[in-house]
Coordinates of C-alpha atoms in Angstrom, one line a residue:
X1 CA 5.0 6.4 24.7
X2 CA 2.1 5.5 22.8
X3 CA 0.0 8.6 21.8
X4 CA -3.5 7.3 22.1
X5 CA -4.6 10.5 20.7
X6 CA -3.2 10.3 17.2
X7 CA -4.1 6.8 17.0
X8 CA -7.9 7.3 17.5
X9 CA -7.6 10.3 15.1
X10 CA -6.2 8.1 12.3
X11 CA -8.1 5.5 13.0
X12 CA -11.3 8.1 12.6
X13 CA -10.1 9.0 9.4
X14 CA -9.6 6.0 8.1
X15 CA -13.6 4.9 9.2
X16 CA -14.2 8.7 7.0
X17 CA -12.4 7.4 3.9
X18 CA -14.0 4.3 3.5
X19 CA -17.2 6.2 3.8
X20 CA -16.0 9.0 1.6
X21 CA -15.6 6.2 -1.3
X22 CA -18.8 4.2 -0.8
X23 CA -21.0 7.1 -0.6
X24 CA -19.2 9.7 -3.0
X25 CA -17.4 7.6 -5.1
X26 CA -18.5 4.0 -5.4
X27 CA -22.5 5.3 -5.5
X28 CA -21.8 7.6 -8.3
X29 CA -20.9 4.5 -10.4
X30 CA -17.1 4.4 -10.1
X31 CA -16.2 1.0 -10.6
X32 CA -12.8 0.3 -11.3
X33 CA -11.2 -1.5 -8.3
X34 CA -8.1 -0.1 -8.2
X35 CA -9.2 3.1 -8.2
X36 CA -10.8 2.5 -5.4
X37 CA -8.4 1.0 -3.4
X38 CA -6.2 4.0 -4.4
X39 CA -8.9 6.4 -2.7
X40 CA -9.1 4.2 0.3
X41 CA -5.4 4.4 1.0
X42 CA -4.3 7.6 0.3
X43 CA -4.3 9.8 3.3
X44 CA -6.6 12.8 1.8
X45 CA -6.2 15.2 5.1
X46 CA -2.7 15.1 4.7
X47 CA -3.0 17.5 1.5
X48 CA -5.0 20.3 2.8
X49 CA -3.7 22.9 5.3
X50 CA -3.9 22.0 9.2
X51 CA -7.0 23.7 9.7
X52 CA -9.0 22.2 6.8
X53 CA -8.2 18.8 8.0
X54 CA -11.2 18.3 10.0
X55 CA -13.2 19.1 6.1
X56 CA -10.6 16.4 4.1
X57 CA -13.6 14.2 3.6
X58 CA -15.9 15.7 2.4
X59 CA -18.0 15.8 -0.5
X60 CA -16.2 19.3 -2.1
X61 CA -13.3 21.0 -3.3
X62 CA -11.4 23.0 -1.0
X63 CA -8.5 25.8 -0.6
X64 CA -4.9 24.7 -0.3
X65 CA -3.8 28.6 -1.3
X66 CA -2.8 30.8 -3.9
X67 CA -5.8 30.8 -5.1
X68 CA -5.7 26.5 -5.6
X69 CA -7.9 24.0 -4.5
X70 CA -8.0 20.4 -3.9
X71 CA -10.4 18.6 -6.7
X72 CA -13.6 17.2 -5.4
X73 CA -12.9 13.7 -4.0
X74 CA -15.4 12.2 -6.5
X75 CA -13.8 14.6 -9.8
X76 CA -10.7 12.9 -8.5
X77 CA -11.7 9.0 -8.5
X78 CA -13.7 9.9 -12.1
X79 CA -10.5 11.1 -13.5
X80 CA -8.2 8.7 -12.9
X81 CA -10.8 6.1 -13.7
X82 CA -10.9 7.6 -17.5
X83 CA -7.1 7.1 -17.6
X84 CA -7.6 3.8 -17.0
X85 CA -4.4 3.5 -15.4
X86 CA -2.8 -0.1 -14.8
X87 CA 0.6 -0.6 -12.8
X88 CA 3.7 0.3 -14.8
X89 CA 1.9 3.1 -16.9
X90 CA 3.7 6.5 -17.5
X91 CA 1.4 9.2 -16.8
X92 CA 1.7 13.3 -17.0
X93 CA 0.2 15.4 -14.4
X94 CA 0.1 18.9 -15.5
X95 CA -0.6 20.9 -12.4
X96 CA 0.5 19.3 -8.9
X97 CA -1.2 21.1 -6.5
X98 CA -1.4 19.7 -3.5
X99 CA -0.3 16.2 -4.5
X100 CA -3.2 14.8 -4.1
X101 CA -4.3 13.2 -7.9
X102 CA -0.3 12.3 -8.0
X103 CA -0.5 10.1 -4.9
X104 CA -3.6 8.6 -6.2
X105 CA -2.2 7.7 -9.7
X106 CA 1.3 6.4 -7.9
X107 CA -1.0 4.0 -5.0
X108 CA -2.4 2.9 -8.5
X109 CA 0.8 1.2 -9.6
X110 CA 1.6 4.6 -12.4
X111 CA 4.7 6.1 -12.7
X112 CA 3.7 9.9 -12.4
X113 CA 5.8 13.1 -13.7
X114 CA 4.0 16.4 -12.2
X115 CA 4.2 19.6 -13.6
X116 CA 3.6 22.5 -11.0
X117 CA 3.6 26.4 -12.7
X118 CA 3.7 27.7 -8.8
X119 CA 6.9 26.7 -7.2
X120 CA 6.5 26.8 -3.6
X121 CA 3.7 24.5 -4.4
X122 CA 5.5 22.1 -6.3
X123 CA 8.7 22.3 -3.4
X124 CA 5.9 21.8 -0.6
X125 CA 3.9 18.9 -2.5
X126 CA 7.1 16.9 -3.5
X127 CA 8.4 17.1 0.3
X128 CA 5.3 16.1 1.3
X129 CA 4.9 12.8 -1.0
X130 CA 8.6 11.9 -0.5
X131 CA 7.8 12.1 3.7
X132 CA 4.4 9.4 2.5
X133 CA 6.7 7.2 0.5
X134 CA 5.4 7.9 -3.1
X135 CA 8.7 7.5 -4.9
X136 CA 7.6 6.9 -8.1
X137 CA 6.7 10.6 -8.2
X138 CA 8.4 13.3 -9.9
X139 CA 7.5 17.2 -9.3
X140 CA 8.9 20.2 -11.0
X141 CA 7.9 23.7 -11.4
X142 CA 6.9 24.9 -14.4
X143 CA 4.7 25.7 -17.2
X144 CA 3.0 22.7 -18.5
X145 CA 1.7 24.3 -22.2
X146 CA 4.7 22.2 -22.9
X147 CA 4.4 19.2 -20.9
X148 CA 7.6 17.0 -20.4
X149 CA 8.9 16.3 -23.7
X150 CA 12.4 14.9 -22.6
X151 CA 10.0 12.0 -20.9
X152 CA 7.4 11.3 -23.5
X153 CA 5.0 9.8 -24.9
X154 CA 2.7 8.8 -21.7
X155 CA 0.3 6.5 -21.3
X156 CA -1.8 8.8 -19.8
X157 CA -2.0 12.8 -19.3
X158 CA -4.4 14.6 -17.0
X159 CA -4.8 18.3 -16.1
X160 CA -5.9 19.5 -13.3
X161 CA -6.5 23.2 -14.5
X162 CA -8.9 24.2 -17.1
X163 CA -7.2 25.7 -20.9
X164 CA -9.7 26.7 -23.0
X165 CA -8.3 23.9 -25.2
X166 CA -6.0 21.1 -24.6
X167 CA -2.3 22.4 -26.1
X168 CA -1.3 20.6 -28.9
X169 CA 2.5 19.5 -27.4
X170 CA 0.4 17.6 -24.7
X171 CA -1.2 15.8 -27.3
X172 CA 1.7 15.3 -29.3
X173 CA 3.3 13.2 -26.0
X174 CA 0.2 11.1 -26.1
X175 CA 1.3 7.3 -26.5
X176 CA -0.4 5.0 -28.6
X177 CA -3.8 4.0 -27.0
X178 CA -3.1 6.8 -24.4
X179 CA -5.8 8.4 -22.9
X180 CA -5.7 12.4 -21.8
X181 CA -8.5 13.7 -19.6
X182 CA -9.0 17.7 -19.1
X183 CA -11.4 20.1 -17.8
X184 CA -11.5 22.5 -21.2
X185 CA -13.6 25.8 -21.3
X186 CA -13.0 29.1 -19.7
X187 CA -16.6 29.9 -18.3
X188 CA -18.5 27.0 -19.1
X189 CA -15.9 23.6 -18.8
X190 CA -16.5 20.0 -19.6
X191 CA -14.2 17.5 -18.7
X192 CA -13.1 15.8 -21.7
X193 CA -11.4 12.4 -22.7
X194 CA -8.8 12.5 -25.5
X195 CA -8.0 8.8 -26.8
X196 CA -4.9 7.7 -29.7
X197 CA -5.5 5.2 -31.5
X198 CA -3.9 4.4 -34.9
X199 CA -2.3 7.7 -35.0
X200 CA -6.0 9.4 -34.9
X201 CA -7.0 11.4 -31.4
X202 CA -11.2 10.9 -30.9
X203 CA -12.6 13.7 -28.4
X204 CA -16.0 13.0 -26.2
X205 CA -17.2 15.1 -23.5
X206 CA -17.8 13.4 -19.6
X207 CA -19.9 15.9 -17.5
X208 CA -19.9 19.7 -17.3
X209 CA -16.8 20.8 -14.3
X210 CA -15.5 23.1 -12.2
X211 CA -12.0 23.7 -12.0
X212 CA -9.3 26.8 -11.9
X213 CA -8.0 28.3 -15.0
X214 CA -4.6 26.9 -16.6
X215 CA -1.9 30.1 -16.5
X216 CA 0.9 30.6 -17.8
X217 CA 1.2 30.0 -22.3
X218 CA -1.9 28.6 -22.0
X219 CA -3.8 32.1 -21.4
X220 CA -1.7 33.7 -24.5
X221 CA -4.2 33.6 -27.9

């Protein structure tokens, strides 16, 4: 039996992310097409808790527990825009969350390793990309100060908590011409793009940001 009320509930959602990337994403001048497409696809209520479905769309972060959020859908599409992520590149997420910015960088074409310090986060967000079909993603708990080493270098890193300053290991697995974006600052954060190029990393600010502290060796002095 057909059930006529899911359908018209993902078809409603579907009508809300189209509108959640012409008039958050697309208006705020992001421009690259396959980010876009990424943000049109990906099922964004299928990463926040049952009752915050209804809010999935909308144009703020919200709870996912433990004291964790979802990013902003905007803060995500600007993000993986500065990685400037084609299909085949390698890229480290350090902080999984709810899956969210993985599924995004894997509808992209990238091949995506997430680090998760929480781990019934990490087990819940893996299950949960492995039931959407995001294969080319892999989660595992841990501390990301450290970052993947046994994978590196990556085309592109991003973190989706805020160190006061990027650790040096995650700049160290920087690839050639790879590009790292992070929210740095305790109090008062900027996201920041980090770029390699002939064995030289340049630094430049974005736009000031909002996102929950990094834990773990990246609180230690």
């Amino acid at each position: 039996m057909i059930d006529f009320n899911r359908s018209v509930r993902d078809t409603s959602r579907a009508v809300e992310r189209l509108a959640m990337v012409e008039t958050q994403i697309r208006a705020r001048g992001v421009r690259d097409r396959n980010v876009l497409r990424a943000m049109e696809r990906v099922p964004r209520h299928q990463f926040v808790p049952a009752d915050q479905q209804g809010q999935a769309y909308g144009d703020y972060p919200l709870p996912i527990g433990q004291g964790q959020t979802i990013s902003q859908p905007y803060i995500v599409a600007l993000m993986s825009e500065l990685l400037e992520i084609r299909p085949g590149c390698r890229v480290l997420e350090i902080g999984t969350g709810s899956g969210y910015q993985a599924a995004v960088l894997a509808e992209m074409g990238a091949r995506v390793w997430s680090l998760e310090i929480l781990p019934s986060l990490a087990a819940t967000a893996d299950r949960l990309l492995h039931r959407l079909g995001y294969r080319s993603v892999a989660v595992r708990a841990g501390d990301g100060y450290a970052g993947w080493p046994e994978e590196a270098p990556f085309d592109g890193i991003i973190l989706t908590a805020a160190p006061v300053e990027v650790p040096g290991p995650l700049l160290d697995q920087l690839a050639e011409a790879g590009r790292l974006v992070v929210p740095e600052g305790r109090h008062l954060q900027e996201l920041v793009l980090y770029t390699r190029k002939g064995g030289k990393v340049a630094r430049r600010e974005i736009i000031p940001v909002r996102f929950v502290p990094m834990t773990g060796r990246a609180e230690k002095p």
